[in-house]
Short mmCIF file of C-alpha atoms in Angstrom, two decimals:
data_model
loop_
_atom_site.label_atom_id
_atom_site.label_comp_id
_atom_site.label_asym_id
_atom_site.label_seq_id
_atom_site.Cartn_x
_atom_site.Cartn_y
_atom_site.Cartn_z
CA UNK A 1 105.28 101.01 111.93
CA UNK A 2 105.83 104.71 110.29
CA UNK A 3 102.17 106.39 111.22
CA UNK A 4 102.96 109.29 108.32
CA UNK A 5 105.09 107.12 106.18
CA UNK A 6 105.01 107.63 102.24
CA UNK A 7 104.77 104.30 101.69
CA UNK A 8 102.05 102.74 103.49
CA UNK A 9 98.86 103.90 104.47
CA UNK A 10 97.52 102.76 107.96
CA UNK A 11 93.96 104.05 108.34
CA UNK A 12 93.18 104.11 112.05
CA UNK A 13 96.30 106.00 112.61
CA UNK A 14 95.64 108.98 110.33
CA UNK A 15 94.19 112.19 111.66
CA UNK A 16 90.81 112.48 111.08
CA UNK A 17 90.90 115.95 110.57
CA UNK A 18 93.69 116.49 108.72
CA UNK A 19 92.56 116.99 105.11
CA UNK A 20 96.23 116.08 103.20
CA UNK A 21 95.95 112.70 104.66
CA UNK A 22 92.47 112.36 104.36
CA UNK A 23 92.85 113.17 100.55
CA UNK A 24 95.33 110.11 100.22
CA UNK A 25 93.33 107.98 101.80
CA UNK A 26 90.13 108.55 100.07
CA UNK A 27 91.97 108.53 96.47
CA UNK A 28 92.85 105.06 97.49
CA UNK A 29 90.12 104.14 99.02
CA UNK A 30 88.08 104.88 95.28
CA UNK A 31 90.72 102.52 93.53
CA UNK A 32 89.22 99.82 95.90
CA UNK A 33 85.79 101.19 95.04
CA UNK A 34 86.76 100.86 91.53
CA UNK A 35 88.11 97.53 91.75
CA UNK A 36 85.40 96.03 94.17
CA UNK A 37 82.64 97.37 91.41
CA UNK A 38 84.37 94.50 88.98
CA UNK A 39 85.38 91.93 90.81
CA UNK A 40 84.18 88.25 88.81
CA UNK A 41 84.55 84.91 89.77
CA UNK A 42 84.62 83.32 93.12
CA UNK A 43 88.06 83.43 94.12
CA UNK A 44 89.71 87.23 94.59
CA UNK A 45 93.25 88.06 95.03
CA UNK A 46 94.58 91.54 96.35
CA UNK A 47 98.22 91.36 95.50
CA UNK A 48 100.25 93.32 97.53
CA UNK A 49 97.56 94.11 100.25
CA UNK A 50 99.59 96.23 102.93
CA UNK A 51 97.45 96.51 105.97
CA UNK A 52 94.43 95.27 104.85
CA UNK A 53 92.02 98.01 104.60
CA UNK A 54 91.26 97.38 101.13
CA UNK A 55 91.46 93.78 101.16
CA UNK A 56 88.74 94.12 103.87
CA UNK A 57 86.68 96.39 101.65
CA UNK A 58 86.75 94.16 98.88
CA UNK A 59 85.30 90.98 101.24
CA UNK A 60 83.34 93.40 103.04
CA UNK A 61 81.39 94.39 99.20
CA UNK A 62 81.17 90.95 98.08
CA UNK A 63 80.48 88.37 100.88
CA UNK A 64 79.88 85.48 98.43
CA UNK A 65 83.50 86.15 97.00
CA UNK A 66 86.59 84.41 99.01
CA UNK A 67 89.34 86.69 99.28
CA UNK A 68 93.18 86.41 99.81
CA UNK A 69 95.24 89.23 100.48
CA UNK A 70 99.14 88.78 100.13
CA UNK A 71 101.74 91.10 100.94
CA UNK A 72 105.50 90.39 101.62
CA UNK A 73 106.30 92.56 104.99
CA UNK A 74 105.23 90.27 108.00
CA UNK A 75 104.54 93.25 110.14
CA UNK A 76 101.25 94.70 107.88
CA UNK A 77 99.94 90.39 107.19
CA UNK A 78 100.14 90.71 111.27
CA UNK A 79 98.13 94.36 111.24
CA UNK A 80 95.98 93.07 108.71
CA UNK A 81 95.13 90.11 110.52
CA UNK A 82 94.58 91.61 114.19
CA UNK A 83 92.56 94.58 112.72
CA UNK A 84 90.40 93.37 109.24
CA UNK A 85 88.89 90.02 109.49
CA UNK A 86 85.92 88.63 108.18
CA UNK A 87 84.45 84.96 107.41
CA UNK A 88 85.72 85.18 103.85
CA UNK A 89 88.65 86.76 103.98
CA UNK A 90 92.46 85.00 104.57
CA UNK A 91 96.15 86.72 104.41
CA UNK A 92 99.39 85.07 103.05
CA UNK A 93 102.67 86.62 104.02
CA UNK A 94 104.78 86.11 100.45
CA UNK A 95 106.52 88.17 97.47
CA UNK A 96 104.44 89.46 94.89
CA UNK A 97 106.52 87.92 92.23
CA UNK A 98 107.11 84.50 93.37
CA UNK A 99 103.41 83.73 95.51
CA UNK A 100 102.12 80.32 94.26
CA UNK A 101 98.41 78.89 94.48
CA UNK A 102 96.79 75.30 93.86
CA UNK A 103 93.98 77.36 92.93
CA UNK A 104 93.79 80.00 90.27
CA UNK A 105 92.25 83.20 91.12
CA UNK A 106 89.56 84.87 89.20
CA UNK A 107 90.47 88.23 90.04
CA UNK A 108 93.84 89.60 90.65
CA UNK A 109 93.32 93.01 92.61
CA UNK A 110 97.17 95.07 92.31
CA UNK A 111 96.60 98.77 93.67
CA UNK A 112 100.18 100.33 93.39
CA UNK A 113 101.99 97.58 93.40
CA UNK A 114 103.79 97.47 90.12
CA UNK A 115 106.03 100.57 90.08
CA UNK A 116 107.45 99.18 93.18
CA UNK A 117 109.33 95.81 91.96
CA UNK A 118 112.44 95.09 90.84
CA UNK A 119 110.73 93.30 87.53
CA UNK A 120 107.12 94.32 86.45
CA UNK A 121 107.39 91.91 83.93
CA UNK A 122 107.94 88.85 85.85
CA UNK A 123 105.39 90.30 88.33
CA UNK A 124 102.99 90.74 85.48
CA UNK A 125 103.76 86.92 84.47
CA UNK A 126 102.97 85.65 87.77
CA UNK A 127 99.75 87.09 87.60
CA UNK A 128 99.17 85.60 84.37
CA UNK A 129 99.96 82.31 86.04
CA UNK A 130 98.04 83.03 88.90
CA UNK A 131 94.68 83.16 87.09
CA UNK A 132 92.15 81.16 86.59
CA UNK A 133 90.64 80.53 82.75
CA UNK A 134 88.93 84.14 82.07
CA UNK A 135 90.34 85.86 85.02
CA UNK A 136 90.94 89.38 85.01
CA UNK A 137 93.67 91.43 86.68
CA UNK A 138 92.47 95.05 88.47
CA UNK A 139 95.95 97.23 88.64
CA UNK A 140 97.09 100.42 89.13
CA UNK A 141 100.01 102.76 88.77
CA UNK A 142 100.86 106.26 88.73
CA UNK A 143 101.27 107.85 85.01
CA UNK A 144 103.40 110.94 86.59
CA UNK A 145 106.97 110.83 87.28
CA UNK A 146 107.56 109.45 90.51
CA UNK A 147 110.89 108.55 91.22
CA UNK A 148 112.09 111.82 92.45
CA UNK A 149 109.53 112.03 95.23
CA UNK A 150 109.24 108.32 96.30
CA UNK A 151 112.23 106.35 97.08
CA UNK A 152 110.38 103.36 96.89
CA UNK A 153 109.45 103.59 93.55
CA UNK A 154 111.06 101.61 91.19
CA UNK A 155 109.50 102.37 87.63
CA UNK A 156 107.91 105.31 86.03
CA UNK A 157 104.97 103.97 83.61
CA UNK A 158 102.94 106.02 81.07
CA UNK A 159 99.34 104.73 79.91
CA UNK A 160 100.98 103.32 76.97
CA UNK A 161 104.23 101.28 79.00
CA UNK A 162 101.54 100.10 81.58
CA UNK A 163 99.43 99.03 78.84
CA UNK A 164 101.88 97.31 77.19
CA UNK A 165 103.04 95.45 80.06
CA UNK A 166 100.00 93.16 80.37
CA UNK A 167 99.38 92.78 76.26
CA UNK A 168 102.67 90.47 77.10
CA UNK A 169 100.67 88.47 78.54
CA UNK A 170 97.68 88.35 76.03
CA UNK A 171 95.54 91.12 78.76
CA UNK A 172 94.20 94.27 77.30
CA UNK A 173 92.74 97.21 78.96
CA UNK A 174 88.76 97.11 78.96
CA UNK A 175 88.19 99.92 81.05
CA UNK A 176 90.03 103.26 83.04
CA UNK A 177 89.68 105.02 86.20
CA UNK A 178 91.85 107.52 86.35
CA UNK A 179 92.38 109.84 89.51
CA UNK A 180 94.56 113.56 89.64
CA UNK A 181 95.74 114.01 93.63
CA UNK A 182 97.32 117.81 93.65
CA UNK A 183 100.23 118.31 95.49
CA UNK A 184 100.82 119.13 98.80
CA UNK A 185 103.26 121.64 99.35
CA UNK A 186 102.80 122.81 103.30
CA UNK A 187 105.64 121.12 105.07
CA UNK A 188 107.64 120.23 102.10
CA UNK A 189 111.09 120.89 103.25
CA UNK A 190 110.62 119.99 106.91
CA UNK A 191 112.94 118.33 108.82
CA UNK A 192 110.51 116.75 111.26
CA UNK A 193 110.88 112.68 112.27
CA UNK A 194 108.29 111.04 110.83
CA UNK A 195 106.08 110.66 114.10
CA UNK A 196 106.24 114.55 114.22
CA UNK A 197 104.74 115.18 110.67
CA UNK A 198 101.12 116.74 110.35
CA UNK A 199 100.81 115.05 106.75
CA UNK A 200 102.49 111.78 104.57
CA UNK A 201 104.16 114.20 102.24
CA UNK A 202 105.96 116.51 104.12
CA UNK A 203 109.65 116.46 104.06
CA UNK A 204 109.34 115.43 100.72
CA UNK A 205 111.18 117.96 99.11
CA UNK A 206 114.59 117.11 100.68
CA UNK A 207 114.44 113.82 98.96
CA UNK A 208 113.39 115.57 95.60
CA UNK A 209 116.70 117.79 95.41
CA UNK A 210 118.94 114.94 95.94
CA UNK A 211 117.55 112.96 93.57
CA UNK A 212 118.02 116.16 90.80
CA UNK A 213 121.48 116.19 92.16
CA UNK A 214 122.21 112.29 91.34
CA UNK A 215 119.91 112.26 88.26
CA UNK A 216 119.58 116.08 86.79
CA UNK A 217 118.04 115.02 83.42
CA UNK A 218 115.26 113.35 85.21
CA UNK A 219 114.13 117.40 85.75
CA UNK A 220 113.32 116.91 81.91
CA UNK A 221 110.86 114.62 82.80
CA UNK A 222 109.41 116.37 85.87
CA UNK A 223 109.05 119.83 83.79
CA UNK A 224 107.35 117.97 80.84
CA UNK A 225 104.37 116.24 83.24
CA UNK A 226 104.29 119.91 85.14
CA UNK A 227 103.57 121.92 81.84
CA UNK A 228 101.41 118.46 80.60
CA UNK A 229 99.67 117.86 84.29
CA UNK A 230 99.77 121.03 86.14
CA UNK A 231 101.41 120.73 89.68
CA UNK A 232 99.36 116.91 89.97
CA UNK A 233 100.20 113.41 90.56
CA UNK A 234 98.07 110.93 88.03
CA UNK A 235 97.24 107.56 88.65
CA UNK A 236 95.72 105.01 86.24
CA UNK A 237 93.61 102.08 87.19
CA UNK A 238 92.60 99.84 84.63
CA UNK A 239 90.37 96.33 84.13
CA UNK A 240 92.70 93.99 82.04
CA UNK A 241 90.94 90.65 80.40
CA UNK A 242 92.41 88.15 77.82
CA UNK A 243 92.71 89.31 74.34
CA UNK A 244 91.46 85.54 73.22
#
């Protein structure tokens, strides 16, 4: 496990008192918040679930809800399990884009999932076959550029693409949270191993110049959201229900 990793956020391991981290954890922690405030239906899916913090959360909020988080790295479904449990709450080791259910979920719960797979629009479809008759999917994305800064990022989405992606599947928008985190530029071209760095994001900048040097027009797209943004990251949550 990568304690100061930019993919994955592990709670108990982040400084307490360390205010960049603290910041990334609490502007996920409000997507949660967010989604946890809508959750219908009996049966509650959190695609995608990582460690289980906010899986937890969710079964934490609503105790009469069962919830099933599902996430496809064995080592955070065996974090999860050892360090969030509750009476109502199960994990599932399995890929997003293949994970099959007898039972159809009311609520599909997908915090920052999307951008990451090879095919958001077989992921998308899954979802649509994972629900249950008037389910609802909770998901978010960022609406910056991101693949310059986060080599595990797939897909950049605007609100438009990432609305588009579920009207596929007859699911519109019904409402938005959207969240600005500011950058972080302390540390940015350090050269520490990751169980040296003081914050998630530092180092980041080395990563950021080769990507210019592979892809140079993507700088287009960077200097557009910077003049559009500010120096930001955005992120869009959104409720999504059937159009019929």
């Amino acid at each position: 496990m990568t304690l100061h990793s930019i993919e994955r956020i592990y709670p108990m391991d982040l400084d307490p008192h360390n205010p960049a981290d603290q910041a990334t954890l609490a502007i996920h922690v409000q997507r949660y918040e967010f989604a946890s405030s809508l959750l219908s239906g009996q049966q509650i899916l959190d695609m995608a679930c990582g460690c289980g913090y906010g899986t937890a959360l969710l079964a934490e909020q609503n105790p009469d809800k069962t919830v099933t988080g599902v996430d496809i790295d064995p080592d955070a479904i065996a974090y999860a399990q050892a360090h969030y449990h509750l009476p109502n709450l199960t994990y599932v080791c399995a890929n997003a884009e293949t994970f099959a259910s007898e039972r159809g979920f009311d609520t599909i719960v997908s915090l920052e999932t999307i951008e990451h797979l090879p095919s958001p629009t077989r992921l998308v479809a899954n979802y649509s076959r994972l629900l249950a008759s008037g389910g609802q999917v909770i998901a978010s994305v960022p609406i910056t550029p991101t693949l310059d800064g986060n080599p595990h990022h797939l897909h950049d989405f605007s609100k438009g693409s990432f609305a588009r992606l579920f009207q596929r599947e007859g699911l519109r928008s019904v409402k938005e949270f959207e969240q600005i985190q500011w950058w972080q530029f302390k540390g940015l071209f350090s050269k520490k191993p990751d169980h040296q760095k003081q914050h998630r994001s530092e180092g980041v900048g080395h990563a950021v110049l080769q990507y210019y040097r592979r892809h140079p027009f993507y700088l287009l797209a960077r200097v557009g959201s910077m003049l559009r943004y500010g120096f930001s990251n955005r992120y869009l949550t959104c409720q999504f229900k059937a159009t019929n």
